[in-house]
């Protein structure tokens, strides 16, 4: 599929491959697209969407070809591809003919790259070190036998960088002309997984399984900077075209962007000299506020990590922003302070005689709720400072208050072991929810349907309540100390809880299950950024910003994490077969994606949908009868005897049977009416030679399409159905009007009508 980047709209769909497409690459001038299918490479005219050439791989392993790169030469005249057996092919882009076959590698080629002048090709394989090839003659120039790992050419083509493999943690720089080593770069403590030159060639970036990304001075071989923070080894690094940004891709599914000039990474903000009690993001996410035992509130610029203002006083643990982000509330013993965020100046104060543990703004910013140690709650007019309501009923200190998203309800948690819901307008109590322990924190979900309340006792319990029915939904028990703070993510799907037991937990709100744990730091307060991507926690004298990990798979077989097991999960596992390491497609968690994982998904899918229904799901267009037969054969040969595997094998049998229609039929074309192209689906009950003929209204033949000998099965998706581009036999677009199409398959013949509208 080709997409317009500016409009985000699909331009056209290129069809012709009979299996999945594993690699695509644009030519340097952008006019040609190369795509790698199963056993073939196709060249396409980007502007018309027509196929220019089909480059067919040959040999016994052609069908199983694994192509890591389909790469154009810098002038766009040559294309290189690699085969499963280690063979490299060079193709003439203009004629579609094979120029050279490069042999020498004995295992699959992991990467290929042209030098900037296009005269030299470098290749790497699992069997041996680098090989250099002369593109014009197809002969091998040199083999670097001293080193293994990823490679990259400098922009001028004179230097080749090579990262060390399993037994060598260094990076070596080679002179391409003399084939001599220039520099050896040392510093990584584990093997180097990726290297890349900056656009000016002066800097090299390397990515290592030691969890670091390093910058190197190419001329001196010295290490300039090391970025740390990855928790798992990385697979690739790249410079932006202007050389100002580095992207590093990690095997845990994350991509980090690093600023080369400032050399900044995920920030740790330091400045407080005592324990930090509370942190809060401004509504636009640009400012972070922190309150500390050092008697200050500090305002931070999130993007630059710089301190904007320091507000002084004896502040207690609460720093809420007003909804418009212009005002922040601070607490000083029995006084509430309101501050102007931009200027850092005080606007007004409220006196709370009972002492003020915490405050909260209403969603419209007009009302401020304050807790009191004597059990009362006061509602204040933010603009005038007038006391609006006094809510009484708690018999112990109120530790936490929170407004519902519509501002009509206030929730409060107290040491009297209750959570109370209040009508804000009337000032009356709506409901009392009983706890078995002191309540330290309460929070509404963004939709207002769920209330979270945390235990201030040592059992660390968190309860989730249905606000409408006032019944308990889940009890979350993991913390080994009291829960200091709870916060919902902006989408309401995740709850974060922080505790002095040195943990932060992320919970799935709907299931009440634990998603992730951040450890090593005691946390007194936590808050999500407005976009839900960052979690801020107060830890000792520092504020930590965390990348919030995506929720894991909760359903067995739910590989794509869309909350259901469907045919797309089966396709995802099939695409990942053979991969090792951390991978969502590794359903059984044995470290490798194999037929057992595919069968496990099939078992779960069999419980969710019948095979014919599964074939109608999105994602089934990628399946073929041959693929399902191949999976079933593998599963049967694996001698899987457990109940889950047997259920999965039975579903694969049903899925294969669903490909076999009971009768041959010609189906309605789509789209109809159409302009400029349409797809004509059909199904075959038995193998046959298939032809499709287009007639005009007078019965004259407009176009004959010979579809060849086809196996029995369904030919309904765009990848398998017959395709007509609305042109006659000489390539001329036909006029608008009614046309007829006739399908002949053996002794079967059927005719339907279609309409071209221009």
XYZ file of C-alpha atoms in Angstrom:
758
model
C 0.000 0.000 0.000
C 1.228 3.469 -0.895
C 0.211 6.348 1.369
C 0.361 10.107 0.947
C 2.338 11.303 3.981
C 0.802 14.792 4.014
C -2.859 13.773 3.748
C -2.460 10.362 5.488
C -4.592 8.853 2.725
C -4.008 5.660 0.807
C -2.936 6.314 -2.786
C -3.070 2.824 -4.238
C -2.650 -0.879 -3.551
C -0.071 -2.919 -5.466
C -1.164 -6.522 -5.984
C 0.589 -9.466 -7.554
C 2.554 -11.256 -4.857
C 1.091 -14.635 -3.912
C 2.514 -14.659 -0.386
C 3.381 -12.192 2.326
C 5.652 -9.267 1.456
C 8.704 -9.188 3.733
C 10.645 -6.174 2.479
C 10.111 -2.985 0.439
C 12.523 -0.263 -0.721
C 12.240 2.894 -2.823
C 14.797 3.674 -5.511
C 16.883 6.827 -4.819
C 14.773 8.925 -7.218
C 11.538 7.637 -5.676
C 10.086 6.466 -8.989
C 10.516 2.727 -8.453
C 9.547 0.472 -5.569
C 11.081 -2.947 -4.989
C 9.141 -5.502 -2.957
C 10.208 -8.922 -1.767
C 7.613 -11.663 -1.671
C 7.965 -15.393 -1.290
C 10.492 -16.488 -3.892
C 10.265 -13.373 -6.050
C 11.062 -9.656 -6.156
C 8.799 -7.226 -7.995
C 9.598 -3.753 -9.311
C 6.731 -1.252 -9.468
C 6.165 2.128 -11.066
C 5.329 4.277 -8.034
C 3.271 6.828 -10.000
C 1.065 4.398 -11.945
C 1.111 1.407 -9.602
C 1.900 -0.925 -12.486
C 4.357 -3.781 -12.232
C 7.562 -3.218 -14.234
C 9.451 -6.475 -13.681
C 9.271 -9.697 -11.697
C 12.679 -10.934 -10.580
C 12.361 -14.649 -9.897
C 14.733 -16.368 -7.507
C 15.828 -19.859 -8.424
C 17.134 -22.849 -6.548
C 15.778 -25.278 -3.966
C 15.601 -22.642 -1.203
C 14.012 -19.882 -3.295
C 10.573 -20.383 -1.756
C 12.059 -20.109 1.725
C 14.188 -17.047 0.897
C 14.724 -14.799 3.860
C 15.621 -11.296 2.745
C 16.759 -8.913 5.441
C 17.423 -6.152 2.914
C 16.303 -5.351 -0.605
C 18.721 -2.511 -1.380
C 19.094 -0.150 -4.352
C 22.504 1.118 -5.404
C 22.992 4.896 -4.990
C 22.345 5.530 -8.713
C 19.224 3.326 -8.641
C 20.386 1.129 -11.529
C 21.212 -1.972 -9.488
C 19.234 -3.904 -6.899
C 20.686 -6.459 -4.525
C 18.872 -9.270 -2.727
C 20.017 -12.221 -0.659
C 18.809 -15.787 -0.396
C 18.444 -18.212 2.493
C 21.479 -20.228 1.355
C 23.833 -17.215 1.567
C 23.683 -16.286 -2.114
C 23.580 -12.591 -3.087
C 21.991 -11.508 -6.374
C 22.639 -8.296 -8.306
C 19.846 -7.221 -10.688
C 19.641 -4.692 -13.505
C 16.685 -2.472 -12.535
C 15.984 -1.304 -16.106
C 15.811 -4.744 -17.714
C 14.888 -6.880 -14.728
C 17.694 -9.312 -15.547
C 20.164 -10.882 -13.176
C 23.660 -9.391 -13.511
C 25.724 -11.348 -11.012
C 25.380 -14.109 -8.450
C 27.762 -13.639 -5.524
C 28.632 -16.852 -3.708
C 30.859 -17.462 -0.732
C 28.659 -17.138 2.326
C 27.384 -20.472 3.613
C 24.553 -19.087 5.770
C 21.836 -16.522 5.230
C 23.143 -12.987 4.630
C 22.122 -10.711 7.515
C 22.896 -7.360 5.873
C 24.137 -5.794 2.638
C 25.109 -2.198 1.885
C 26.448 -0.289 -1.126
C 29.324 2.122 -0.757
C 28.282 5.732 -1.513
C 29.808 5.558 -5.031
C 27.976 2.286 -5.737
C 31.123 0.434 -6.795
C 31.501 -1.739 -3.696
C 29.068 -3.970 -1.853
C 29.632 -5.126 1.718
C 27.839 -8.184 3.110
C 27.705 -9.903 6.477
C 26.563 -13.372 7.384
C 26.302 -15.617 10.407
C 28.965 -17.893 8.942
C 31.937 -15.528 8.679
C 33.113 -11.864 8.807
C 32.709 -9.097 6.221
C 33.032 -9.664 2.500
C 33.658 -6.825 0.030
C 32.488 -7.269 -3.577
C 33.171 -5.424 -6.823
C 29.699 -4.520 -8.116
C 30.805 -4.221 -11.764
C 32.489 -7.618 -12.001
C 30.658 -9.509 -9.235
C 33.972 -10.686 -7.805
C 35.007 -10.776 -4.185
C 37.563 -8.070 -3.347
C 38.397 -8.757 0.264
C 37.387 -10.688 3.368
C 37.875 -9.233 6.834
C 38.483 -12.322 8.910
C 39.412 -10.577 12.131
C 36.010 -9.341 13.242
C 32.287 -10.081 13.231
C 29.219 -7.909 13.740
C 27.190 -5.086 12.108
C 28.767 -2.798 9.482
C 28.309 0.720 8.087
C 30.039 2.844 5.415
C 31.055 6.423 6.153
C 29.284 8.997 3.936
C 32.394 9.399 1.725
C 32.769 5.629 1.368
C 36.374 5.616 2.561
C 35.787 4.115 6.011
C 33.992 0.982 7.084
C 32.865 0.534 10.699
C 32.363 -2.930 12.114
C 30.878 -3.795 15.494
C 32.111 -6.721 17.544
C 30.057 -9.877 17.887
C 29.659 -12.298 20.780
C 33.365 -12.631 21.540
C 34.476 -9.027 20.902
C 32.951 -5.878 22.416
C 34.983 -3.440 20.314
C 34.261 -1.434 17.161
C 36.862 -1.355 14.400
C 37.291 1.258 11.683
C 38.824 0.087 8.379
C 40.249 1.952 5.401
C 38.241 0.611 2.452
C 40.975 1.288 -0.125
C 43.901 -0.239 1.749
C 41.829 -2.768 3.771
C 43.840 -1.807 6.870
C 42.518 -1.158 10.353
C 42.485 2.539 11.351
C 41.015 2.559 14.857
C 39.797 0.156 17.522
C 37.076 1.705 19.726
C 36.760 0.198 23.208
C 34.252 0.933 25.938
C 31.248 -1.362 25.513
C 31.073 -4.280 27.939
C 29.000 -6.540 25.697
C 28.651 -7.150 21.977
C 27.798 -4.310 19.599
C 24.477 -4.751 17.811
C 24.405 -1.712 15.494
C 26.657 1.106 14.180
C 25.918 4.233 12.099
C 27.857 7.278 10.895
C 26.608 10.840 11.295
C 25.827 12.626 8.000
C 29.125 14.559 8.150
C 31.100 11.386 8.876
C 32.788 12.820 11.969
C 30.794 10.890 14.555
C 29.900 7.223 14.931
C 27.042 5.939 17.072
C 27.007 2.396 18.409
C 24.367 0.346 20.156
C 25.299 -2.503 22.499
C 23.639 -5.301 24.409
C 25.177 -3.777 27.541
C 22.184 -1.376 27.438
C 24.131 1.688 26.271
C 24.331 3.876 23.167
C 27.749 5.514 22.620
C 29.002 8.407 20.476
C 32.577 8.233 19.113
C 34.926 10.731 17.474
C 35.885 9.011 14.203
C 39.200 10.889 13.819
C 40.547 10.267 17.320
C 38.682 7.072 18.230
C 37.662 8.552 21.591
C 34.311 8.006 23.245
C 32.362 11.293 23.353
C 29.224 10.311 25.215
C 27.349 7.271 26.512
C 23.555 7.232 26.809
C 22.224 4.802 29.405
C 18.767 3.719 30.400
C 17.895 0.725 28.243
C 16.929 -2.299 30.279
C 17.359 -4.754 27.422
C 19.736 -4.950 24.492
C 19.015 -2.955 21.362
C 18.753 -3.815 17.701
C 19.418 -0.632 15.733
C 20.590 2.974 15.864
C 20.321 5.745 13.276
C 21.113 9.438 12.866
C 18.480 11.884 11.654
C 19.361 13.524 8.314
C 20.457 16.739 10.054
C 22.652 14.789 12.481
C 20.994 16.360 15.521
C 19.024 13.362 16.736
C 19.794 9.682 17.285
C 17.078 7.049 17.322
C 17.795 3.792 19.125
C 15.393 0.872 18.833
C 15.250 -1.628 21.675
C 14.110 -5.222 21.658
C 11.624 -4.414 24.385
C 9.546 -2.596 21.745
C 10.631 0.956 22.597
C 12.354 3.646 20.512
C 14.347 6.351 22.248
C 15.267 9.695 20.710
C 18.467 11.316 21.941
C 19.563 14.925 21.397
C 23.116 14.802 20.023
C 23.931 18.423 20.824
C 22.697 18.511 24.419
C 23.283 14.778 24.920
C 20.168 14.621 27.080
C 18.195 11.483 27.864
C 15.283 10.544 30.172
C 15.597 13.061 32.951
C 16.279 12.789 36.663
C 15.528 16.169 38.209
C 17.615 17.068 41.239
C 17.614 20.158 43.430
C 15.547 19.385 46.523
C 17.635 18.801 49.626
C 15.081 16.655 51.458
C 12.372 14.074 50.857
C 9.886 14.936 48.083
C 6.298 14.523 49.241
C 4.340 15.232 46.071
C 4.657 15.754 42.313
C 2.092 16.952 39.748
C 2.095 17.701 36.009
C 0.447 20.830 34.654
C -2.519 20.082 32.344
C -0.446 20.797 29.210
C 2.366 18.519 30.426
C 5.020 21.239 30.101
C 5.537 21.906 33.810
C 6.148 19.601 36.763
C 5.621 20.729 40.352
C 7.270 19.060 43.341
C 6.846 19.667 47.076
C 9.546 18.675 49.538
C 10.438 18.444 53.182
C 13.051 21.123 52.457
C 10.120 23.599 52.728
C 9.972 24.382 49.007
C 7.803 23.773 45.973
C 9.808 23.696 42.761
C 8.426 24.205 39.252
C 10.329 22.423 36.454
C 10.346 22.728 32.669
C 9.690 19.133 31.610
C 11.359 19.488 28.193
C 14.609 21.091 29.354
C 14.695 19.592 32.898
C 15.500 23.068 34.212
C 14.026 24.625 37.342
C 11.650 27.535 36.617
C 10.667 28.750 40.100
C 11.234 27.902 43.764
C 8.303 28.686 46.072
C 9.378 28.783 49.717
C 7.480 27.912 52.882
C 6.744 24.949 55.159
C 4.847 22.904 52.579
C 2.866 19.736 53.147
C 2.382 16.962 50.547
C -0.001 18.376 47.946
C 0.719 20.534 44.868
C -2.370 20.473 42.600
C -2.583 22.611 39.451
C -5.802 24.401 38.532
C -7.420 22.900 35.397
C -6.159 25.762 33.207
C -2.611 25.251 34.503
C -2.191 28.890 35.520
C -2.467 28.415 39.295
C -0.928 26.024 41.772
C -1.964 25.441 45.371
C 0.567 25.027 48.167
C 0.059 24.244 51.842
C 1.765 25.767 54.838
C 0.501 24.317 58.110
C -3.006 25.847 58.395
C -2.682 28.173 55.369
C -3.493 27.412 51.706
C -1.431 29.430 49.219
C -2.374 30.024 45.577
C 0.536 30.840 43.255
C 0.784 32.156 39.682
C 2.684 29.436 37.772
C 4.272 31.701 35.140
C 5.393 34.443 37.506
C 6.030 32.290 40.565
C 4.224 34.885 42.703
C 1.564 34.376 45.382
C -2.036 35.344 44.476
C -3.988 34.758 47.706
C -4.225 32.619 50.861
C -6.974 30.732 52.739
C -6.772 29.919 56.441
C -7.785 26.372 57.462
C -7.908 26.270 61.279
C -8.004 22.482 61.450
C -4.696 22.023 59.607
C -4.448 21.161 55.901
C -3.078 17.772 54.756
C -4.245 18.159 51.121
C -6.313 20.247 48.689
C -7.969 19.624 45.307
C -9.329 21.861 42.530
C -12.759 21.218 41.011
C -12.710 20.418 37.254
C -13.860 23.956 36.347
C -11.196 25.491 38.606
C -13.714 27.597 40.522
C -13.791 25.575 43.744
C -11.024 24.354 46.024
C -11.588 21.518 48.497
C -9.377 21.333 51.594
C -9.019 18.473 54.054
C -8.751 18.987 57.758
C -7.191 17.089 60.608
C -10.425 17.501 62.579
C -12.374 15.431 59.998
C -14.104 18.313 58.215
C -13.803 19.261 54.530
C -14.098 22.875 53.374
C -15.104 24.062 49.888
C -13.707 27.492 48.887
C -14.441 29.948 46.078
C -11.094 30.264 44.277
C -11.766 33.778 42.938
C -13.063 35.427 46.123
C -11.611 33.225 48.874
C -15.143 32.788 50.331
C -15.978 29.594 52.280
C -18.842 27.893 50.382
C -19.512 24.631 52.273
C -18.323 22.683 55.309
C -18.764 18.912 54.952
C -18.963 17.035 58.254
C -19.239 13.337 58.997
C -15.723 11.897 59.197
C -14.574 11.072 62.731
C -10.874 11.070 61.888
C -8.335 13.093 59.892
C -9.215 13.415 56.191
C -6.157 12.252 54.222
C -7.338 12.716 50.635
C -10.075 14.380 48.560
C -10.884 14.111 44.838
C -13.536 15.659 42.596
C -15.410 13.532 40.059
C -14.746 14.587 36.421
C -18.116 16.398 36.217
C -17.414 18.254 39.471
C -20.716 17.193 41.071
C -19.286 14.634 43.497
C -16.418 14.797 45.964
C -14.752 11.670 47.366
C -12.837 11.764 50.650
C -10.712 9.182 52.446
C -10.089 9.288 56.183
C -8.333 7.676 59.096
C -11.788 6.639 60.317
C -11.555 3.732 57.810
C -14.180 5.111 55.438
C -14.488 6.616 51.979
C -17.348 9.116 51.705
C -19.065 10.493 48.604
C -20.493 14.040 48.819
C -22.910 16.119 46.729
C -20.833 19.248 46.026
C -23.782 21.586 45.387
C -25.883 20.523 48.367
C -22.988 19.783 50.722
C -24.653 16.522 51.785
C -23.250 13.018 52.115
C -24.345 10.565 49.391
C -22.718 7.297 50.495
C -20.198 5.819 52.932
C -17.933 3.038 51.641
C -16.416 0.969 54.423
C -12.701 0.111 54.610
C -11.052 -2.158 57.145
C -8.127 0.212 57.488
C -7.056 3.845 57.333
C -7.652 5.362 53.835
C -4.608 7.269 52.559
C -5.582 8.246 49.000
C -8.640 8.395 46.709
C -8.883 9.027 42.947
C -11.648 9.029 40.316
C -11.133 7.431 36.888
C -11.343 9.919 33.977
C -14.867 8.766 33.083
C -16.001 9.043 36.705
C -17.286 5.461 36.802
C -14.551 4.009 39.014
C -13.118 5.175 42.338
C -9.800 3.929 43.699
C -9.063 4.052 47.427
C -5.741 3.090 49.000
C -5.000 1.695 52.423
C -2.865 3.750 54.782
C -2.185 0.698 56.905
C 0.609 -1.799 56.449
C -1.357 -4.258 54.310
C -1.061 -1.958 51.258
C -4.557 -2.844 49.945
C -6.143 -0.852 47.099
C -9.882 -1.092 46.384
C -11.669 -0.275 43.142
C -15.332 0.803 43.480
C -18.178 1.100 40.971
C -19.345 4.677 41.533
C -22.886 4.066 40.245
C -23.647 0.994 42.348
C -21.214 1.884 45.191
C -20.023 -1.725 45.198
C -16.461 -3.000 45.349
C -15.123 -4.288 41.995
C -11.566 -5.420 42.839
C -9.190 -5.605 45.784
C -5.530 -5.198 44.758
C -3.026 -6.671 47.229
C 0.706 -6.663 46.472
C 2.350 -3.804 48.360
C 4.130 -4.904 51.529
C 3.783 -1.467 53.104
C 1.044 1.154 53.142
C -0.017 2.660 49.803
C 0.848 6.340 49.743
C -0.727 7.384 46.449
C -2.909 6.141 43.587
C -3.406 7.722 40.148
C -5.382 6.771 37.020
C -3.857 7.030 33.543
C -5.630 9.543 31.256
C -7.395 6.747 29.347
C -8.606 5.185 32.599
C -7.287 1.730 31.753
C -4.317 1.757 34.121
C -3.968 2.548 37.818
C -0.579 3.381 39.338
C 0.119 2.931 43.042
C 3.182 4.049 44.990
C 4.385 2.781 48.343
C 7.319 3.219 50.773
C 8.049 -0.495 50.124
C 10.254 0.749 47.228
C 7.771 -0.173 44.485
C 5.368 1.390 42.030
C 2.753 -0.961 40.594
C 0.734 -0.571 37.410
C -2.666 -2.312 37.421
C -5.223 -3.186 34.756
C -8.349 -1.414 35.978
C -10.780 -3.751 34.195
C -9.310 -7.039 35.396
C -7.634 -5.936 38.618
C -4.416 -7.703 37.572
C -0.864 -6.430 37.968
C 0.731 -5.174 34.723
C 4.192 -3.960 35.688
C 6.407 -3.156 38.676
C 8.997 -0.375 38.975
C 11.401 -1.139 41.815
C 14.423 0.189 43.706
C 13.024 3.532 44.833
C 10.728 4.425 47.768
C 7.833 6.463 46.433
C 5.633 8.844 48.353
C 3.605 10.306 45.476
C 2.955 9.530 41.800
C 1.201 11.192 38.869
C 0.679 10.551 35.140
C 1.531 13.083 32.442
C -1.526 14.268 30.446
C -0.600 12.056 27.469
C -0.275 9.000 29.729
C 3.211 8.178 28.442
C 5.185 9.270 31.512
C 4.795 8.551 35.194
C 6.450 10.910 37.692
C 7.322 9.659 41.165
C 8.857 11.355 44.198
C 11.840 9.432 45.550
C 13.950 10.779 48.379
C 15.283 14.103 47.152
C 14.773 13.405 43.435
C 11.884 13.206 40.963
C 11.959 10.222 38.629
C 10.282 10.200 35.218
C 9.354 6.718 33.976
C 8.427 5.496 30.518
C 5.150 3.729 31.190
C 5.407 0.306 29.568
C 2.547 -0.951 27.371
C 0.204 -3.348 29.062
C 1.155 -6.985 28.580
C -0.912 -9.702 27.023
C -3.676 -10.754 29.410
C -5.362 -13.305 27.183
C -3.441 -16.401 26.197
C -2.775 -15.988 22.492
C -3.585 -12.254 22.400
C -0.338 -11.456 20.596
C -1.270 -8.028 19.185
C -2.752 -6.861 22.530
C -6.156 -5.813 21.136
C -8.047 -7.475 24.021
C -9.232 -10.425 21.960
C -7.825 -13.521 20.333
C -8.470 -13.421 16.597
C -7.031 -14.422 13.252
C -4.604 -11.481 13.358
C -2.838 -13.092 16.325
C -2.364 -16.291 14.324
C -0.883 -14.299 11.424
C 1.404 -12.412 13.842
C 2.825 -15.631 15.282
C 3.322 -17.067 11.792
C 5.259 -13.954 10.759
C 7.544 -14.308 13.806
C 8.264 -18.048 13.520
C 11.900 -18.769 14.285
C 12.586 -15.540 16.182
C 14.312 -15.854 19.555
C 14.423 -13.629 22.631
C 11.679 -11.547 24.202
C 8.752 -11.539 21.802
C 4.980 -11.242 22.244
C 4.548 -14.025 19.725
C 6.350 -16.375 22.130
C 3.063 -17.383 23.765
C 4.451 -20.209 25.896
C 7.471 -18.164 27.015
C 10.162 -20.691 26.062
C 12.357 -18.069 24.367
C 11.607 -18.987 20.752
C 8.590 -18.501 18.484
C 7.722 -21.938 17.111
C 4.875 -24.176 16.032
C 3.863 -24.726 19.678
C 3.087 -21.001 20.000
C 1.055 -21.042 16.796
C -0.928 -24.066 17.974
C -1.584 -22.359 21.340
C -3.075 -19.338 19.547
C -5.122 -21.652 17.337
C -6.481 -23.326 20.484
C -7.520 -19.997 21.970
C -8.909 -18.856 18.618
C -10.944 -22.039 18.359
C -12.660 -21.107 21.589
C -13.416 -17.610 20.272
C -14.675 -18.246 16.733
C -15.513 -20.988 14.278
C -13.075 -21.427 11.396
C -15.327 -19.899 8.677
C -15.936 -16.893 10.951
C -12.204 -16.547 11.582
C -11.497 -16.461 7.849
C -13.813 -13.469 7.504
C -11.895 -11.497 10.120
C -9.454 -8.767 9.213
C -6.038 -10.349 8.883
C -7.316 -13.487 7.159
C -6.418 -11.899 3.810
C -2.821 -12.811 4.591
C -3.610 -16.516 4.866
C -3.397 -19.071 2.107
C -4.482 -22.658 2.016
C -0.859 -23.702 1.532
C 0.269 -21.880 4.666
C -2.414 -23.436 6.846
C -1.557 -26.874 5.434
C 2.131 -26.253 6.231
C 1.317 -25.276 9.858
C -0.934 -28.287 10.302
C 1.752 -30.647 8.978
C 4.337 -29.173 11.353
C 1.957 -29.470 14.299
C 1.133 -33.073 13.479
C 4.814 -33.969 13.150
C 5.612 -32.348 16.530
C 3.620 -35.072 18.357
C 1.819 -32.595 20.613
C -0.468 -34.542 22.955
C -1.646 -32.060 25.612
C -5.289 -30.954 25.568
C -4.543 -27.372 24.485
C -2.392 -28.497 21.538
C -4.960 -31.041 20.413
C -7.613 -28.323 20.470
C -5.329 -26.071 18.425
C -4.618 -28.795 15.855
C -8.335 -29.461 15.538
C -8.943 -25.775 14.814
C -6.191 -25.750 12.149
C -7.942 -28.731 10.523
C -11.206 -26.799 10.548
C -9.441 -23.708 9.201
C -7.973 -25.716 6.327
C -11.402 -27.172 5.565
C -12.855 -23.637 5.468
C -10.615 -22.886 2.483
C -12.394 -25.635 0.517
C -15.727 -24.412 -0.886
C -18.445 -26.948 -1.606
C -19.220 -25.465 -5.018
C -17.532 -23.328 -7.655
C -18.993 -19.832 -7.898
C -18.411 -16.404 -9.432
C -18.942 -13.635 -6.880
C -19.802 -9.905 -7.266
C -16.879 -7.631 -8.097
C -15.781 -4.885 -5.703
C -15.907 -1.972 -5.729
C -18.900 -1.626 -8.045
C -19.362 0.912 -9.604
C -15.613 1.480 -9.856
C -12.929 3.755 -11.250
C -10.245 2.913 -12.239
C -9.899 -0.708 -11.019
C -11.912 -3.554 -9.543
C -11.408 -7.004 -8.040
C -13.447 -10.037 -9.140
C -13.669 -12.785 -6.483
C -14.532 -16.434 -7.050
C -14.246 -19.839 -5.408
C -13.280 -23.245 -6.785
C -14.585 -26.529 -5.446
C -11.899 -28.400 -7.391
C -8.692 -27.523 -9.296
C -9.241 -26.028 -12.749
C -7.805 -23.857 -15.526
C -9.376 -20.438 -14.940
C -10.023 -17.630 -17.425
C -11.914 -14.374 -17.048
C -13.294 -12.478 -20.039
C -14.651 -8.904 -20.026
C -17.374 -8.007 -22.598
C -18.915 -4.664 -23.520
C -22.668 -4.121 -23.814
C -22.569 -5.272 -27.464
C -20.949 -8.572 -26.471
C -17.525 -7.707 -27.878
C -14.468 -9.009 -26.009
C -12.712 -6.158 -24.196
C -10.112 -8.097 -22.214
C -9.103 -11.727 -21.681
C -7.433 -12.570 -18.366
C -5.770 -15.983 -18.203
C -5.554 -16.824 -14.497
C -3.815 -20.153 -15.086
C -4.336 -23.428 -13.280
C -5.748 -22.777 -9.802
C -6.140 -25.072 -6.832
C -9.458 -25.532 -5.087
C -10.066 -22.761 -2.585
C -11.319 -19.247 -1.913
C -10.105 -16.405 -4.162
C -11.824 -13.458 -2.526
C -9.172 -11.114 -1.073
C -7.422 -8.540 -3.228
C -4.278 -10.660 -3.113
C -6.066 -13.705 -4.585
C -9.051 -12.406 -6.580
C -8.886 -11.555 -10.277
C -8.006 -7.923 -10.945
C -9.070 -5.683 -13.828
C -7.594 -2.214 -14.243
C -10.386 -0.963 -16.511
C -8.249 -1.160 -19.661
C -8.618 -3.074 -22.907
C -6.120 -5.487 -24.460
C -3.906 -2.674 -25.805
C -3.789 -0.799 -22.506
C -6.389 1.889 -23.263
C -8.901 2.889 -20.547
C -12.398 1.818 -21.559
C -15.373 4.173 -21.544
C -17.899 4.489 -18.738
C -20.838 2.108 -18.898
C -22.081 -1.416 -18.245
C -19.790 -4.394 -18.885
C -20.064 -8.137 -18.323
C -17.478 -10.571 -16.973
C -17.512 -14.349 -17.527
C -15.521 -16.832 -15.458
C -14.679 -20.239 -16.929
C -13.201 -22.932 -14.685
C -13.173 -26.394 -16.251
C -16.789 -27.118 -17.218
C -18.078 -24.261 -15.019
C -19.127 -20.946 -16.565
C -20.894 -17.940 -15.028
C -21.470 -14.293 -15.996
C -22.054 -11.150 -13.917
C -22.472 -7.428 -14.632
C -20.241 -4.536 -13.554
C -20.314 -0.752 -14.010
C -17.521 1.737 -14.729
C -18.336 5.274 -13.692
C -15.928 8.149 -14.469
